[in-house]
Amino acid sequence: MKCVCLPIFPDHMNDEKKACQYHDRADHEDNLHVSRTGLFISFNGFLAVAVGLVGDQVIKTAFVCIAVAVDALWAVWAPKARRFIRALRDAGRDRDDEKLWRSTVGGAERHRWIGDPLTLTSAYIPGLLLLGWLVILLYLSSSRSTAR
């Protein structure tokens, strides 16, 4: 849904137009972030199934290394997206919907450890998946060394 801003006073037109542009861009970036998160989770699932089905230890290790590399990049990139989306939302803070968000959820987002869904998809999911793949990599390397 597109933002429709009708200026009340002509001298406020640029401020309202900018607020709408920031809001629309924040919505767009948020949707991209959710789509990318789904893509990364699906990719991790595909690699987990591949690791489970493949019998060759070297191929398993290669799949796990691919997952570690991709998830490490995701863990670096995703928090930057969260900060950018939040900055866009803050730039349009004079909008009524942003004021409502701040009065109901906004303060809690910055003070709770778990935060909001954007924090979950930006910080916790990438980190947990990366940690999981590193544990699997350690397990594979230890089982490889004990087999010799």
mmCIF file of N, CA and C in Angstrom:
data_model
loop_
_atom_site.group_PDB
_atom_site.id
_atom_site.type_symbol
_atom_site.label_atom_id
_atom_site.label_comp_id
_atom_site.label_asym_id
_atom_site.label_seq_id
_atom_site.Cartn_x
_atom_site.Cartn_y
_atom_site.Cartn_z
ATOM 1 N N MET A 1 0.849 -1.169 0.000
ATOM 2 C CA MET A 1 0.000 0.000 0.000
ATOM 3 C C MET A 1 0.893 1.230 0.000
ATOM 4 N N LYS A 2 0.636 2.134 -0.884
ATOM 5 C CA LYS A 2 1.432 3.345 -1.012
ATOM 6 C C LYS A 2 1.001 4.383 0.008
ATOM 7 N N CYS A 3 1.962 5.159 0.433
ATOM 8 C CA CYS A 3 1.728 6.236 1.367
ATOM 9 C C CYS A 3 1.105 7.417 0.617
ATOM 10 N N VAL A 4 0.018 7.952 1.157
ATOM 11 C CA VAL A 4 -0.603 9.124 0.552
ATOM 12 C C VAL A 4 -0.578 10.235 1.581
ATOM 13 N N CYS A 5 0.194 11.233 1.299
ATOM 14 C CA CYS A 5 0.322 12.363 2.222
ATOM 15 C C CYS A 5 -0.250 13.616 1.578
ATOM 16 N N LEU A 6 -1.191 14.200 2.251
ATOM 17 C CA LEU A 6 -1.754 15.455 1.783
ATOM 18 C C LEU A 6 -1.286 16.554 2.719
ATOM 19 N N PRO A 7 -0.537 17.503 2.226
ATOM 20 C CA PRO A 7 -0.014 18.556 3.100
ATOM 21 C C PRO A 7 -1.129 19.455 3.627
ATOM 22 N N ILE A 8 -1.001 19.782 4.892
ATOM 23 C CA ILE A 8 -1.971 20.686 5.504
ATOM 24 C C ILE A 8 -1.623 22.125 5.172
ATOM 25 N N PHE A 9 -0.348 22.431 5.262
ATOM 26 C CA PHE A 9 0.140 23.756 4.922
ATOM 27 C C PHE A 9 1.195 23.624 3.835
ATOM 28 N N PRO A 10 1.222 24.520 2.854
ATOM 29 C CA PRO A 10 2.178 24.409 1.751
ATOM 30 C C PRO A 10 3.640 24.358 2.195
ATOM 31 N N ASP A 11 3.998 25.074 3.280
ATOM 32 C CA ASP A 11 5.398 25.076 3.690
ATOM 33 C C ASP A 11 5.810 23.756 4.356
ATOM 34 N N HIS A 12 4.843 22.911 4.723
ATOM 35 C CA HIS A 12 5.157 21.599 5.298
ATOM 36 C C HIS A 12 5.161 20.505 4.239
ATOM 37 N N MET A 13 4.916 20.855 2.994
ATOM 38 C CA MET A 13 4.782 19.850 1.955
ATOM 39 C C MET A 13 6.052 19.010 1.807
ATOM 40 N N ASN A 14 7.203 19.635 1.816
ATOM 41 C CA ASN A 14 8.446 18.881 1.638
ATOM 42 C C ASN A 14 8.697 17.931 2.806
ATOM 43 N N ASP A 15 8.415 18.369 4.040
ATOM 44 C CA ASP A 15 8.612 17.500 5.194
ATOM 45 C C ASP A 15 7.693 16.286 5.128
ATOM 46 N N GLU A 16 6.439 16.505 4.776
ATOM 47 C CA GLU A 16 5.496 15.392 4.691
ATOM 48 C C GLU A 16 5.847 14.458 3.552
ATOM 49 N N LYS A 17 6.289 15.027 2.445
ATOM 50 C CA LYS A 17 6.678 14.201 1.311
ATOM 51 C C LYS A 17 7.880 13.342 1.663
ATOM 52 N N LYS A 18 8.860 13.928 2.356
ATOM 53 C CA LYS A 18 10.025 13.162 2.782
ATOM 54 C C LYS A 18 9.627 12.064 3.761
ATOM 55 N N ALA A 19 8.727 12.379 4.686
ATOM 56 C CA ALA A 19 8.286 11.376 5.660
ATOM 57 C C ALA A 19 7.635 10.195 4.947
ATOM 58 N N CYS A 20 6.843 10.484 3.915
ATOM 59 C CA CYS A 20 6.211 9.414 3.141
ATOM 60 C C CYS A 20 7.252 8.599 2.388
ATOM 61 N N GLN A 21 8.231 9.272 1.820
ATOM 62 C CA GLN A 21 9.278 8.557 1.092
ATOM 63 C C GLN A 21 10.073 7.653 2.031
ATOM 64 N N TYR A 22 10.413 8.148 3.214
ATOM 65 C CA TYR A 22 11.132 7.326 4.184
ATOM 66 C C TYR A 22 10.285 6.127 4.606
ATOM 67 N N HIS A 23 9.007 6.390 4.833
ATOM 68 C CA HIS A 23 8.098 5.324 5.267
ATOM 69 C C HIS A 23 7.987 4.250 4.174
ATOM 70 N N ASP A 24 7.788 4.665 2.928
ATOM 71 C CA ASP A 24 7.687 3.708 1.821
ATOM 72 C C ASP A 24 8.981 2.927 1.654
ATOM 73 N N ARG A 25 10.101 3.599 1.783
ATOM 74 C CA ARG A 25 11.393 2.919 1.652
ATOM 75 C C ARG A 25 11.601 1.938 2.805
ATOM 76 N N ALA A 26 11.197 2.332 3.996
ATOM 77 C CA ALA A 26 11.317 1.431 5.150
ATOM 78 C C ALA A 26 10.454 0.187 4.940
ATOM 79 N N ASP A 27 9.241 0.359 4.447
ATOM 80 C CA ASP A 27 8.379 -0.791 4.153
ATOM 81 C C ASP A 27 9.022 -1.701 3.113
ATOM 82 N N HIS A 28 9.583 -1.094 2.072
ATOM 83 C CA HIS A 28 10.239 -1.868 1.011
ATOM 84 C C HIS A 28 11.433 -2.650 1.574
ATOM 85 N N GLU A 29 12.281 -1.984 2.337
ATOM 86 C CA GLU A 29 13.452 -2.642 2.914
ATOM 87 C C GLU A 29 13.048 -3.735 3.905
ATOM 88 N N ASP A 30 11.996 -3.487 4.668
ATOM 89 C CA ASP A 30 11.510 -4.482 5.622
ATOM 90 C C ASP A 30 11.025 -5.734 4.885
ATOM 91 N N ASN A 31 10.283 -5.538 3.799
ATOM 92 C CA ASN A 31 9.810 -6.674 3.005
ATOM 93 C C ASN A 31 10.978 -7.439 2.383
ATOM 94 N N LEU A 32 11.979 -6.721 1.895
ATOM 95 C CA LEU A 32 13.174 -7.380 1.360
ATOM 96 C C LEU A 32 13.886 -8.185 2.439
ATOM 97 N N HIS A 33 13.975 -7.617 3.616
ATOM 98 C CA HIS A 33 14.658 -8.294 4.718
ATOM 99 C C HIS A 33 13.935 -9.589 5.093
ATOM 100 N N VAL A 34 12.622 -9.544 5.158
ATOM 101 C CA VAL A 34 11.840 -10.741 5.473
ATOM 102 C C VAL A 34 12.017 -11.790 4.373
ATOM 103 N N SER A 35 11.990 -11.359 3.120
ATOM 104 C CA SER A 35 12.176 -12.295 2.003
ATOM 105 C C SER A 35 13.564 -12.923 2.038
ATOM 106 N N ARG A 36 14.566 -12.120 2.291
ATOM 107 C CA ARG A 36 15.934 -12.651 2.354
ATOM 108 C C ARG A 36 16.101 -13.611 3.522
ATOM 109 N N THR A 37 15.478 -13.298 4.645
ATOM 110 C CA THR A 37 15.548 -14.195 5.800
ATOM 111 C C THR A 37 14.934 -15.545 5.449
ATOM 112 N N GLY A 38 13.795 -15.532 4.785
ATOM 113 C CA GLY A 38 13.167 -16.780 4.349
ATOM 114 C C GLY A 38 14.060 -17.559 3.401
ATOM 115 N N LEU A 39 14.716 -16.850 2.507
ATOM 116 C CA LEU A 39 15.630 -17.491 1.566
ATOM 117 C C LEU A 39 16.803 -18.142 2.300
ATOM 118 N N PHE A 40 17.390 -17.441 3.252
ATOM 119 C CA PHE A 40 18.519 -17.991 3.992
ATOM 120 C C PHE A 40 18.096 -19.183 4.854
ATOM 121 N N ILE A 41 16.933 -19.122 5.459
ATOM 122 C CA ILE A 41 16.461 -20.250 6.261
ATOM 123 C C ILE A 41 16.209 -21.462 5.366
ATOM 124 N N SER A 42 15.620 -21.241 4.200
ATOM 125 C CA SER A 42 15.398 -22.343 3.255
ATOM 126 C C SER A 42 16.723 -22.935 2.788
ATOM 127 N N PHE A 43 17.692 -22.084 2.492
ATOM 128 C CA PHE A 43 19.006 -22.549 2.066
ATOM 129 C C PHE A 43 19.668 -23.387 3.155
ATOM 130 N N ASN A 44 19.557 -22.931 4.406
ATOM 131 C CA ASN A 44 20.102 -23.707 5.525
ATOM 132 C C ASN A 44 19.407 -25.054 5.667
ATOM 133 N N GLY A 45 18.110 -25.072 5.464
ATOM 134 C CA GLY A 45 17.378 -26.336 5.512
ATOM 135 C C GLY A 45 17.819 -27.291 4.420
ATOM 136 N N PHE A 46 18.003 -26.755 3.218
ATOM 137 C CA PHE A 46 18.477 -27.573 2.101
ATOM 138 C C PHE A 46 19.846 -28.172 2.425
ATOM 139 N N LEU A 47 20.755 -27.369 2.958
ATOM 140 C CA LEU A 47 22.085 -27.873 3.302
ATOM 141 C C LEU A 47 22.024 -28.885 4.446
ATOM 142 N N ALA A 48 21.141 -28.675 5.405
ATOM 143 C CA ALA A 48 21.006 -29.632 6.507
ATOM 144 C C ALA A 48 20.532 -30.991 5.989
ATOM 145 N N VAL A 49 19.580 -30.975 5.070
ATOM 146 C CA VAL A 49 19.112 -32.232 4.472
ATOM 147 C C VAL A 49 20.238 -32.880 3.674
ATOM 148 N N ALA A 50 20.982 -32.076 2.926
ATOM 149 C CA ALA A 50 22.095 -32.609 2.131
ATOM 150 C C ALA A 50 23.142 -33.255 3.031
ATOM 151 N N VAL A 51 23.454 -32.620 4.142
ATOM 152 C CA VAL A 51 24.434 -33.182 5.073
ATOM 153 C C VAL A 51 23.917 -34.495 5.654
ATOM 154 N N GLY A 52 22.627 -34.541 5.937
ATOM 155 C CA GLY A 52 22.052 -35.764 6.490
ATOM 156 C C GLY A 52 21.977 -36.916 5.499
ATOM 157 N N LEU A 53 21.808 -36.611 4.224
ATOM 158 C CA LEU A 53 21.648 -37.664 3.217
ATOM 159 C C LEU A 53 22.961 -38.176 2.636
ATOM 160 N N VAL A 54 23.964 -37.326 2.599
ATOM 161 C CA VAL A 54 25.228 -37.701 1.978
ATOM 162 C C VAL A 54 26.036 -38.566 2.940
ATOM 163 N N GLY A 55 26.629 -39.625 2.408
ATOM 164 C CA GLY A 55 27.426 -40.519 3.245
ATOM 165 C C GLY A 55 28.891 -40.153 3.310
ATOM 166 N N ASP A 56 29.400 -39.506 2.292
ATOM 167 C CA ASP A 56 30.822 -39.165 2.224
ATOM 168 C C ASP A 56 31.136 -38.013 3.177
ATOM 169 N N GLN A 57 32.110 -38.250 4.060
ATOM 170 C CA GLN A 57 32.474 -37.262 5.078
ATOM 171 C C GLN A 57 33.011 -35.965 4.466
ATOM 172 N N VAL A 58 33.764 -36.078 3.382
ATOM 173 C CA VAL A 58 34.357 -34.893 2.753
ATOM 174 C C VAL A 58 33.256 -34.002 2.167
ATOM 175 N N ILE A 59 32.272 -34.614 1.532
ATOM 176 C CA ILE A 59 31.158 -33.835 0.951
ATOM 177 C C ILE A 59 30.324 -33.202 2.066
ATOM 178 N N LYS A 60 30.097 -33.945 3.145
ATOM 179 C CA LYS A 60 29.375 -33.373 4.294
ATOM 180 C C LYS A 60 30.106 -32.131 4.813
ATOM 181 N N THR A 61 31.417 -32.275 4.966
ATOM 182 C CA THR A 61 32.214 -31.152 5.470
ATOM 183 C C THR A 61 32.163 -29.968 4.513
ATOM 184 N N ALA A 62 32.161 -30.240 3.219
ATOM 185 C CA ALA A 62 32.071 -29.161 2.232
ATOM 186 C C ALA A 62 30.736 -28.428 2.350
ATOM 187 N N PHE A 63 29.646 -29.189 2.500
ATOM 188 C CA PHE A 63 28.325 -28.554 2.667
ATOM 189 C C PHE A 63 28.280 -27.708 3.933
ATOM 190 N N VAL A 64 28.856 -28.217 5.004
ATOM 191 C CA VAL A 64 28.864 -27.472 6.266
ATOM 192 C C VAL A 64 29.704 -26.205 6.125
ATOM 193 N N CYS A 65 30.826 -26.296 5.439
ATOM 194 C CA CYS A 65 31.665 -25.102 5.221
ATOM 195 C C CYS A 65 30.934 -24.051 4.388
ATOM 196 N N ILE A 66 30.169 -24.502 3.398
ATOM 197 C CA ILE A 66 29.358 -23.561 2.608
ATOM 198 C C ILE A 66 28.349 -22.869 3.519
ATOM 199 N N ALA A 67 27.686 -23.641 4.372
ATOM 200 C CA ALA A 67 26.692 -23.061 5.290
ATOM 201 C C ALA A 67 27.345 -22.071 6.242
ATOM 202 N N VAL A 68 28.518 -22.409 6.763
ATOM 203 C CA VAL A 68 29.223 -21.503 7.686
ATOM 204 C C VAL A 68 29.578 -20.200 6.976
ATOM 205 N N ALA A 69 30.078 -20.301 5.747
ATOM 206 C CA ALA A 69 30.459 -19.086 5.005
ATOM 207 C C ALA A 69 29.248 -18.207 4.726
ATOM 208 N N VAL A 70 28.166 -18.806 4.255
ATOM 209 C CA VAL A 70 26.959 -18.034 3.932
ATOM 210 C C VAL A 70 26.358 -17.426 5.195
ATOM 211 N N ASP A 71 26.270 -18.220 6.259
ATOM 212 C CA ASP A 71 25.680 -17.703 7.496
ATOM 213 C C ASP A 71 26.550 -16.640 8.156
ATOM 214 N N ALA A 72 27.868 -16.753 8.012
ATOM 215 C CA ALA A 72 28.745 -15.709 8.560
ATOM 216 C C ALA A 72 28.509 -14.385 7.836
ATOM 217 N N LEU A 73 28.378 -14.450 6.521
ATOM 218 C CA LEU A 73 28.076 -13.225 5.768
ATOM 219 C C LEU A 73 26.715 -12.666 6.152
ATOM 220 N N TRP A 74 25.738 -13.555 6.322
ATOM 221 C CA TRP A 74 24.404 -13.129 6.726
ATOM 222 C C TRP A 74 24.434 -12.496 8.118
ATOM 223 N N ALA A 75 25.202 -13.075 9.032
ATOM 224 C CA ALA A 75 25.287 -12.539 10.388
ATOM 225 C C ALA A 75 25.932 -11.156 10.411
ATOM 226 N N VAL A 76 26.790 -10.872 9.444
ATOM 227 C CA VAL A 76 27.402 -9.545 9.347
ATOM 228 C C VAL A 76 26.456 -8.556 8.681
ATOM 229 N N TRP A 77 25.755 -8.998 7.641
ATOM 230 C CA TRP A 77 24.902 -8.113 6.848
ATOM 231 C C TRP A 77 23.577 -7.785 7.532
ATOM 232 N N ALA A 78 22.928 -8.761 8.128
ATOM 233 C CA ALA A 78 21.570 -8.582 8.647
ATOM 234 C C ALA A 78 21.447 -7.479 9.700
ATOM 235 N N PRO A 79 22.351 -7.353 10.667
ATOM 236 C CA PRO A 79 22.219 -6.252 11.630
ATOM 237 C C PRO A 79 22.322 -4.867 10.986
ATOM 238 N N LYS A 80 23.079 -4.772 9.898
ATOM 239 C CA LYS A 80 23.158 -3.488 9.197
ATOM 240 C C LYS A 80 21.814 -3.145 8.570
ATOM 241 N N ALA A 81 21.138 -4.134 8.036
ATOM 242 C CA ALA A 81 19.802 -3.906 7.468
ATOM 243 C C ALA A 81 18.828 -3.451 8.551
ATOM 244 N N ARG A 82 18.918 -4.055 9.721
ATOM 245 C CA ARG A 82 18.046 -3.665 10.832
ATOM 246 C C ARG A 82 18.267 -2.207 11.209
ATOM 247 N N ARG A 83 19.532 -1.802 11.315
ATOM 248 C CA ARG A 83 19.835 -0.408 11.668
ATOM 249 C C ARG A 83 19.328 0.552 10.595
ATOM 250 N N PHE A 84 19.482 0.162 9.324
ATOM 251 C CA PHE A 84 19.031 1.023 8.229
ATOM 252 C C PHE A 84 17.508 1.158 8.229
ATOM 253 N N ILE A 85 16.806 0.056 8.412
ATOM 254 C CA ILE A 85 15.337 0.103 8.434
ATOM 255 C C ILE A 85 14.866 0.945 9.609
ATOM 256 N N ARG A 86 15.490 0.766 10.775
ATOM 257 C CA ARG A 86 15.089 1.562 11.935
ATOM 258 C C ARG A 86 15.385 3.042 11.712
ATOM 259 N N ALA A 87 16.500 3.362 11.060
ATOM 260 C CA ALA A 87 16.827 4.762 10.773
ATOM 261 C C ALA A 87 15.801 5.372 9.821
ATOM 262 N N LEU A 88 15.353 4.602 8.842
ATOM 263 C CA LEU A 88 14.303 5.096 7.938
ATOM 264 C C LEU A 88 13.013 5.350 8.707
ATOM 265 N N ARG A 89 12.665 4.439 9.602
ATOM 266 C CA ARG A 89 11.453 4.634 10.407
ATOM 267 C C ARG A 89 11.600 5.874 11.295
ATOM 268 N N ASP A 90 12.781 6.055 11.888
ATOM 269 C CA ASP A 90 13.004 7.218 12.753
ATOM 270 C C ASP A 90 12.953 8.525 11.961
ATOM 271 N N ALA A 91 13.376 8.490 10.696
ATOM 272 C CA ALA A 91 13.356 9.702 9.877
ATOM 273 C C ALA A 91 11.922 10.166 9.617
ATOM 274 N N GLY A 92 10.991 9.249 9.621
ATOM 275 C CA GLY A 92 9.588 9.607 9.417
ATOM 276 C C GLY A 92 8.803 9.606 10.710
ATOM 277 N N ARG A 93 9.461 9.951 11.809
ATOM 278 C CA ARG A 93 8.846 9.811 13.128
ATOM 279 C C ARG A 93 7.637 10.710 13.363
ATOM 280 N N ASP A 94 7.443 11.726 12.546
ATOM 281 C CA ASP A 94 6.305 12.619 12.751
ATOM 282 C C ASP A 94 5.005 12.062 12.189
ATOM 283 N N ARG A 95 5.080 10.963 11.476
ATOM 284 C CA ARG A 95 3.866 10.347 10.936
ATOM 285 C C ARG A 95 3.055 9.736 12.079
ATOM 286 N N ASP A 96 1.741 9.753 11.940
ATOM 287 C CA ASP A 96 0.869 9.230 12.994
ATOM 288 C C ASP A 96 1.115 7.752 13.275
ATOM 289 N N ASP A 97 1.342 6.948 12.227
ATOM 290 C CA ASP A 97 1.555 5.517 12.458
ATOM 291 C C ASP A 97 2.881 5.255 13.185
ATOM 292 N N GLU A 98 3.893 6.074 12.920
ATOM 293 C CA GLU A 98 5.158 5.911 13.631
ATOM 294 C C GLU A 98 5.024 6.353 15.086
ATOM 295 N N LYS A 99 4.239 7.403 15.335
ATOM 296 C CA LYS A 99 3.992 7.828 16.716
ATOM 297 C C LYS A 99 3.266 6.729 17.487
ATOM 298 N N LEU A 100 2.297 6.087 16.838
ATOM 299 C CA LEU A 100 1.571 4.987 17.476
ATOM 300 C C LEU A 100 2.527 3.836 17.782
ATOM 301 N N TRP A 101 3.395 3.506 16.836
ATOM 302 C CA TRP A 101 4.358 2.427 17.052
ATOM 303 C C TRP A 101 5.259 2.749 18.236
ATOM 304 N N ARG A 102 5.755 3.986 18.298
ATOM 305 C CA ARG A 102 6.641 4.374 19.392
ATOM 306 C C ARG A 102 5.933 4.308 20.740
ATOM 307 N N SER A 103 4.663 4.712 20.772
ATOM 308 C CA SER A 103 3.951 4.730 22.051
ATOM 309 C C SER A 103 3.569 3.334 22.518
ATOM 310 N N THR A 104 3.430 2.383 21.613
ATOM 311 C CA THR A 104 3.021 1.035 22.012
ATOM 312 C C THR A 104 4.177 0.050 22.102
ATOM 313 N N VAL A 105 5.081 0.056 21.134
ATOM 314 C CA VAL A 105 6.138 -0.954 21.059
ATOM 315 C C VAL A 105 7.528 -0.353 21.053
ATOM 316 N N GLY A 106 7.678 0.820 20.524
ATOM 317 C CA GLY A 106 8.991 1.392 20.240
ATOM 318 C C GLY A 106 9.972 1.414 21.376
ATOM 319 N N GLY A 107 9.541 1.804 22.561
ATOM 320 C CA GLY A 107 10.464 1.842 23.685
ATOM 321 C C GLY A 107 10.897 0.451 24.105
ATOM 322 N N ALA A 108 9.971 -0.496 24.021
ATOM 323 C CA ALA A 108 10.288 -1.869 24.410
ATOM 324 C C ALA A 108 11.312 -2.486 23.469
ATOM 325 N N GLU A 109 11.265 -2.105 22.190
ATOM 326 C CA GLU A 109 12.193 -2.690 21.214
ATOM 327 C C GLU A 109 13.635 -2.405 21.578
ATOM 328 N N ARG A 110 13.883 -1.257 22.103
ATOM 329 C CA ARG A 110 15.269 -0.875 22.367
ATOM 330 C C ARG A 110 15.770 -1.328 23.734
ATOM 331 N N HIS A 111 14.868 -1.822 24.582
ATOM 332 C CA HIS A 111 15.300 -2.164 25.930
ATOM 333 C C HIS A 111 15.168 -3.640 26.274
ATOM 334 N N ARG A 112 14.421 -4.390 25.521
ATOM 335 C CA ARG A 112 14.274 -5.809 25.788
ATOM 336 C C ARG A 112 15.371 -6.591 25.095
ATOM 337 N N TRP A 113 15.784 -7.685 25.680
ATOM 338 C CA TRP A 113 16.866 -8.462 25.073
ATOM 339 C C TRP A 113 16.407 -9.136 23.802
ATOM 340 N N ILE A 114 15.170 -9.534 23.726
ATOM 341 C CA ILE A 114 14.728 -10.247 22.523
ATOM 342 C C ILE A 114 14.215 -9.278 21.470
ATOM 343 N N GLY A 115 13.720 -8.141 21.896
ATOM 344 C CA GLY A 115 13.332 -7.110 20.939
ATOM 345 C C GLY A 115 12.118 -7.438 20.116
ATOM 346 N N ASP A 116 12.164 -7.046 18.877
ATOM 347 C CA ASP A 116 11.040 -7.187 17.956
ATOM 348 C C ASP A 116 11.379 -8.222 16.885
ATOM 349 N N PRO A 117 10.447 -8.524 15.994
ATOM 350 C CA PRO A 117 10.731 -9.504 14.935
ATOM 351 C C PRO A 117 11.926 -9.124 14.070
ATOM 352 N N LEU A 118 12.134 -7.848 13.849
ATOM 353 C CA LEU A 118 13.279 -7.419 13.040
ATOM 354 C C LEU A 118 14.594 -7.775 13.731
ATOM 355 N N THR A 119 14.622 -7.677 15.047
ATOM 356 C CA THR A 119 15.821 -8.073 15.792
ATOM 357 C C THR A 119 16.029 -9.576 15.715
ATOM 358 N N LEU A 120 14.941 -10.325 15.804
ATOM 359 C CA LEU A 120 15.053 -11.782 15.696
ATOM 360 C C LEU A 120 15.634 -12.196 14.349
ATOM 361 N N THR A 121 15.122 -11.609 13.269
ATOM 362 C CA THR A 121 15.599 -11.997 11.936
ATOM 363 C C THR A 121 16.951 -11.395 11.609
ATOM 364 N N SER A 122 17.360 -10.373 12.331
ATOM 365 C CA SER A 122 18.627 -9.698 12.035
ATOM 366 C C SER A 122 19.782 -10.158 12.906
ATOM 367 N N ALA A 123 19.484 -10.549 14.122
ATOM 368 C CA ALA A 123 20.567 -10.866 15.050
ATOM 369 C C ALA A 123 20.539 -12.313 15.523
ATOM 370 N N TYR A 124 19.415 -12.749 16.038
ATOM 371 C CA TYR A 124 19.377 -14.045 16.707
ATOM 372 C C TYR A 124 19.352 -15.232 15.740
ATOM 373 N N ILE A 125 18.532 -15.187 14.719
ATOM 374 C CA ILE A 125 18.462 -16.316 13.780
ATOM 375 C C ILE A 125 19.793 -16.526 13.057
ATOM 376 N N PRO A 126 20.405 -15.486 12.470
ATOM 377 C CA PRO A 126 21.700 -15.729 11.816
ATOM 378 C C PRO A 126 22.766 -16.250 12.785
ATOM 379 N N GLY A 127 22.805 -15.696 13.975
ATOM 380 C CA GLY A 127 23.801 -16.123 14.951
ATOM 381 C C GLY A 127 23.597 -17.556 15.408
ATOM 382 N N LEU A 128 22.345 -17.926 15.662
ATOM 383 C CA LEU A 128 22.070 -19.296 16.099
ATOM 384 C C LEU A 128 22.362 -20.314 15.006
ATOM 385 N N LEU A 129 22.003 -19.992 13.778
ATOM 386 C CA LEU A 129 22.302 -20.912 12.681
ATOM 387 C C LEU A 129 23.809 -21.048 12.476
ATOM 388 N N LEU A 130 24.521 -19.951 12.543
ATOM 389 C CA LEU A 130 25.975 -20.010 12.412
ATOM 390 C C LEU A 130 26.585 -20.848 13.532
ATOM 391 N N LEU A 131 26.139 -20.635 14.745
ATOM 392 C CA LEU A 131 26.629 -21.417 15.874
ATOM 393 C C LEU A 131 26.328 -22.899 15.677
ATOM 394 N N GLY A 132 25.123 -23.213 15.221
ATOM 395 C CA GLY A 132 24.757 -24.607 14.967
ATOM 396 C C GLY A 132 25.649 -25.265 13.929
ATOM 397 N N TRP A 133 25.924 -24.554 12.839
ATOM 398 C CA TRP A 133 26.788 -25.111 11.800
ATOM 399 C C TRP A 133 28.220 -25.266 12.296
ATOM 400 N N LEU A 134 28.693 -24.357 13.141
ATOM 401 C CA LEU A 134 30.040 -24.501 13.693
ATOM 402 C C LEU A 134 30.132 -25.725 14.607
ATOM 403 N N VAL A 135 29.084 -25.975 15.372
ATOM 404 C CA VAL A 135 29.051 -27.176 16.222
ATOM 405 C C VAL A 135 29.071 -28.430 15.352
ATOM 406 N N ILE A 136 28.290 -28.433 14.275
ATOM 407 C CA ILE A 136 28.286 -29.577 13.360
ATOM 408 C C ILE A 136 29.666 -29.760 12.730
ATOM 409 N N LEU A 137 30.303 -28.656 12.352
ATOM 410 C CA LEU A 137 31.642 -28.740 11.767
ATOM 411 C C LEU A 137 32.639 -29.335 12.767
ATOM 412 N N LEU A 138 32.567 -28.913 14.029
ATOM 413 C CA LEU A 138 33.440 -29.485 15.065
ATOM 414 C C LEU A 138 33.151 -30.972 15.257
ATOM 415 N N TYR A 139 31.893 -31.322 15.244
ATOM 416 C CA TYR A 139 31.517 -32.732 15.383
ATOM 417 C C TYR A 139 32.065 -33.554 14.223
ATOM 418 N N LEU A 140 31.907 -33.057 13.000
ATOM 419 C CA LEU A 140 32.419 -33.786 11.835
ATOM 420 C C LEU A 140 33.937 -33.922 11.882
ATOM 421 N N SER A 141 34.620 -32.857 12.285
ATOM 422 C CA SER A 141 36.076 -32.927 12.335
ATOM 423 C C SER A 141 36.551 -33.863 13.454
ATOM 424 N N SER A 142 35.827 -33.897 14.574
ATOM 425 C CA SER A 142 36.231 -34.802 15.662
ATOM 426 C C SER A 142 35.913 -36.254 15.313
ATOM 427 N N SER A 143 34.808 -36.508 14.639
ATOM 428 C CA SER A 143 34.481 -37.880 14.246
ATOM 429 C C SER A 143 35.416 -38.354 13.136
ATOM 430 N N ARG A 144 35.909 -37.439 12.353
ATOM 431 C CA ARG A 144 36.853 -37.775 11.286
ATOM 432 C C ARG A 144 38.200 -38.180 11.885
ATOM 433 N N SER A 145 38.627 -37.439 12.921
ATOM 434 C CA SER A 145 39.933 -37.728 13.528
ATOM 435 C C SER A 145 39.881 -39.018 14.373
ATOM 436 N N THR A 146 38.735 -39.341 14.962
ATOM 437 C CA THR A 146 38.630 -40.568 15.749
ATOM 438 C C THR A 146 38.515 -41.811 14.862
ATOM 439 N N ALA A 147 38.047 -41.610 13.612
ATOM 440 C CA ALA A 147 37.907 -42.731 12.682
ATOM 441 C C ALA A 147 39.253 -43.186 12.146
ATOM 442 N N ARG A 148 40.261 -42.350 12.240
ATOM 443 C CA ARG A 148 41.586 -42.702 11.696
ATOM 444 C C ARG A 148 42.353 -43.583 12.607
#
